[in-house]
Coordinates of C-alpha atoms (C1' of nucleotides) in Angstrom, one line a residue:
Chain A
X1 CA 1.1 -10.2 0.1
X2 CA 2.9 -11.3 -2.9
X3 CA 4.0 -14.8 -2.7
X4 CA 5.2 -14.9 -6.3
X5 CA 6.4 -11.1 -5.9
X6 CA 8.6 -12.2 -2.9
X7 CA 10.0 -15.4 -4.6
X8 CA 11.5 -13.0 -7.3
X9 CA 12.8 -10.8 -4.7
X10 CA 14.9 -14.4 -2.8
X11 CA 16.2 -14.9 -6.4
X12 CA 17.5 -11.3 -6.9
X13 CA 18.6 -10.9 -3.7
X14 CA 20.6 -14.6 -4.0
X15 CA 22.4 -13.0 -7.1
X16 CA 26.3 -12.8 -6.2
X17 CA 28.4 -10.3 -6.7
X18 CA 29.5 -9.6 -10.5
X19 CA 26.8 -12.0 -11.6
X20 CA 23.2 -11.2 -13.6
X21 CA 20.2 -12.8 -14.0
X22 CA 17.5 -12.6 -16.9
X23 CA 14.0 -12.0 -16.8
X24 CA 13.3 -15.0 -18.3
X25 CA 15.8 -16.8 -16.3
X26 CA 14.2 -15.9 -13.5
X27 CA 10.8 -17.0 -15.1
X28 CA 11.8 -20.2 -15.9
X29 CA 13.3 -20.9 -12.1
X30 CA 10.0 -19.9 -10.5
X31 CA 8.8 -22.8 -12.9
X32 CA 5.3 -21.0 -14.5
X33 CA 4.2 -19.5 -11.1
X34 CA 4.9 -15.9 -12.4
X35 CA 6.1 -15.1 -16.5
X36 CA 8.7 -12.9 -17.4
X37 CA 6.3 -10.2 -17.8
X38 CA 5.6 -10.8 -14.3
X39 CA 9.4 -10.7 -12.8
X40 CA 9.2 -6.9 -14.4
X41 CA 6.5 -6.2 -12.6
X42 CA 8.3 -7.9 -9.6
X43 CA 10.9 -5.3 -10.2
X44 CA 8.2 -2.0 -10.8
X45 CA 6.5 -2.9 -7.8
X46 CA 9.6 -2.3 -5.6
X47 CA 9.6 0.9 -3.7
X48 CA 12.2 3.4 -3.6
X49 CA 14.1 2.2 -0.7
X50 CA 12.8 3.6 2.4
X51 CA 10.0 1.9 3.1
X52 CA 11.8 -0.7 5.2
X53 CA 10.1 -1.9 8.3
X54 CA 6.5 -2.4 9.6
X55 CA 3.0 -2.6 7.7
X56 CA 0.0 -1.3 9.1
X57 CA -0.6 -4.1 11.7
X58 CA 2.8 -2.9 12.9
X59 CA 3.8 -6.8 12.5
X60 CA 7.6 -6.8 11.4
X61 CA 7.5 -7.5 7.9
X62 CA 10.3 -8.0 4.9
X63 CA 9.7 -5.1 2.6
X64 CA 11.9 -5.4 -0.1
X65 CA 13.3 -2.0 -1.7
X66 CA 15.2 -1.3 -4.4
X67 CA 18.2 -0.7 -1.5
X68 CA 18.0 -4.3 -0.4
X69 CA 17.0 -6.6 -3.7
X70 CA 20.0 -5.6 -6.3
X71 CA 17.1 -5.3 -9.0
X72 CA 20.6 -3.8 -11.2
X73 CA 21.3 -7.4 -11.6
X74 CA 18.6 -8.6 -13.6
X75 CA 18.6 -7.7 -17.3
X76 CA 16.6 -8.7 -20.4
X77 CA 17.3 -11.8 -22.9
X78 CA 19.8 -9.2 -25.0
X79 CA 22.4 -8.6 -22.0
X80 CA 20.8 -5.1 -21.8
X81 CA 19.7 -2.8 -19.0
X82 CA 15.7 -2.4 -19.1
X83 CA 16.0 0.8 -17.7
X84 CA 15.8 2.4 -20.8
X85 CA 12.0 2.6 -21.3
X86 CA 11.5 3.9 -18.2
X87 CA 12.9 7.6 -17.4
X88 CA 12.4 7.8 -13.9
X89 CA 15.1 5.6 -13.7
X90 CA 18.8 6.8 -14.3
X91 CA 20.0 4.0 -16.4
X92 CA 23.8 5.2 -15.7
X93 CA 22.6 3.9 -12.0
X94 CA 22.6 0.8 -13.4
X95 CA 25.5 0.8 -15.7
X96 CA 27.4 2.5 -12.7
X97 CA 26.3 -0.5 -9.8
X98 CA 27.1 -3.1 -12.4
X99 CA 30.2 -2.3 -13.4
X100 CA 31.0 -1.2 -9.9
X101 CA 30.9 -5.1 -9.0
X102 CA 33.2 -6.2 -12.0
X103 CA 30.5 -6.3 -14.5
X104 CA 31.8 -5.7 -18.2
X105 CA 30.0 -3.5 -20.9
X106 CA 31.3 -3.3 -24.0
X107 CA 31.0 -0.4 -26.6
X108 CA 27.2 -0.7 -26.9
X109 CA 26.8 -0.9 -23.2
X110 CA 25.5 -4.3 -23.2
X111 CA 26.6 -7.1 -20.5
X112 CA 28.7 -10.2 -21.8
X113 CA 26.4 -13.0 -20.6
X114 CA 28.7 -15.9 -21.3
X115 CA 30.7 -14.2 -18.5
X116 CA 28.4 -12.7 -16.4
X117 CA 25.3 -14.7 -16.2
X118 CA 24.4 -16.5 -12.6
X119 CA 24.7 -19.9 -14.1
X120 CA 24.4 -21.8 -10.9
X121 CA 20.9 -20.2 -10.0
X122 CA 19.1 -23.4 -11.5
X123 CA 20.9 -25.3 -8.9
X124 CA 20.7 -23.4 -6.7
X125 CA 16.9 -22.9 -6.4
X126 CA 16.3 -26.3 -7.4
X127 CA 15.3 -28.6 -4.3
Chain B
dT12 C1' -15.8 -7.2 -13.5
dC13 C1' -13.5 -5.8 -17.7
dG14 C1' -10.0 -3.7 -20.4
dT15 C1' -5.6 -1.6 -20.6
dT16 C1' -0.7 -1.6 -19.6
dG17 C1' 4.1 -3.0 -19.0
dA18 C1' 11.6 -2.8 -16.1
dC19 C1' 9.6 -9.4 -21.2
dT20 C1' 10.5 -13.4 -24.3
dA21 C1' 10.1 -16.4 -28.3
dT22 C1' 8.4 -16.9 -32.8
dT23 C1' 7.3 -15.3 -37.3
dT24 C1' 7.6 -11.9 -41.2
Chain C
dG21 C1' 19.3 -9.2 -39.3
dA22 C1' 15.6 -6.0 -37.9
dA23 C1' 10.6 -5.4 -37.2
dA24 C1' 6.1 -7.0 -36.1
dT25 C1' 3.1 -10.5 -33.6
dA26 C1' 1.6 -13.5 -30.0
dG27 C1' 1.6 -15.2 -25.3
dC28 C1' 2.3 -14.1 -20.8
dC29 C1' 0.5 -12.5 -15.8
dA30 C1' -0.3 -9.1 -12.1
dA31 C1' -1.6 -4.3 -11.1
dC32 C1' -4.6 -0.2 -12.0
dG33 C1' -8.6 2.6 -13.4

DNA sequence: TCGTTGACTATTT
DNA sequence: GAAATAGCCAACG
């Protein structure tokens, strides 16, 4: 399994309500253990939201999905959604989930990270 | 095993 | 300021 993958998943998961996270952010909390490059791929990797449940061992196992790591809450360096490269993604979704949890876009549908940007996560996942 | 790719970022033109 | 370049790391063929 993943041990890098899952540490990206605690972080997103962690993510309050109303609050987003960064790629790089999230890069710099895991401290070098996994890039930016690698929280996207974090992100790709998770399946489409059913696959909760067991493995093949039939061992109990936390799968994350997309339905239980709020992957809508981590955005690039630019406040922007990185949905838009990929088109099997609705970016809307995204757009719609944010701003569903008091998230502000403005005109070009970017986020306001002075407002909106987890600030306490670097505490947080500090020990 | 090697080479390519990508939901990225920071630096340089 | 926008566009190109370099560094990054894990998955996939």
């Amino acid at each position: 399994m993943a041990g890098v993958f899952s540490k990206v998943y605690e972080i997103v998961c962690a993510i309050p309500k109303g609050k987003v996270l960064t790629y790089g952010l999230i890069s710099s909390l895991l401290e070098g253990k996994l890039s930016a490059q690698g929280v996207g791929w974090a992100l790709k990797a998770l399946p489409s939201g059913d696959d909760l449940g067991t493995n093949d061992s039939g061992e109990t196992v936390h799968t994350y999905s997309s339905q239980s790591v709020p992957w809508h809450r981590v955005i690039n360096s630019k406040g922007m959604v990185s949905t838009n490269k990929r088109p099997d993604i609705q970016k809307n979704l995204q757009k719609k989930l944010l701003e569903a949890e008091g998230v502000v876009f403005d005109s070009e549908e970017k986020i306001d990270l002075n407002k909106n940007l987890w600030l306490e996560a670097g505490s947080f996942f500090t020990p």
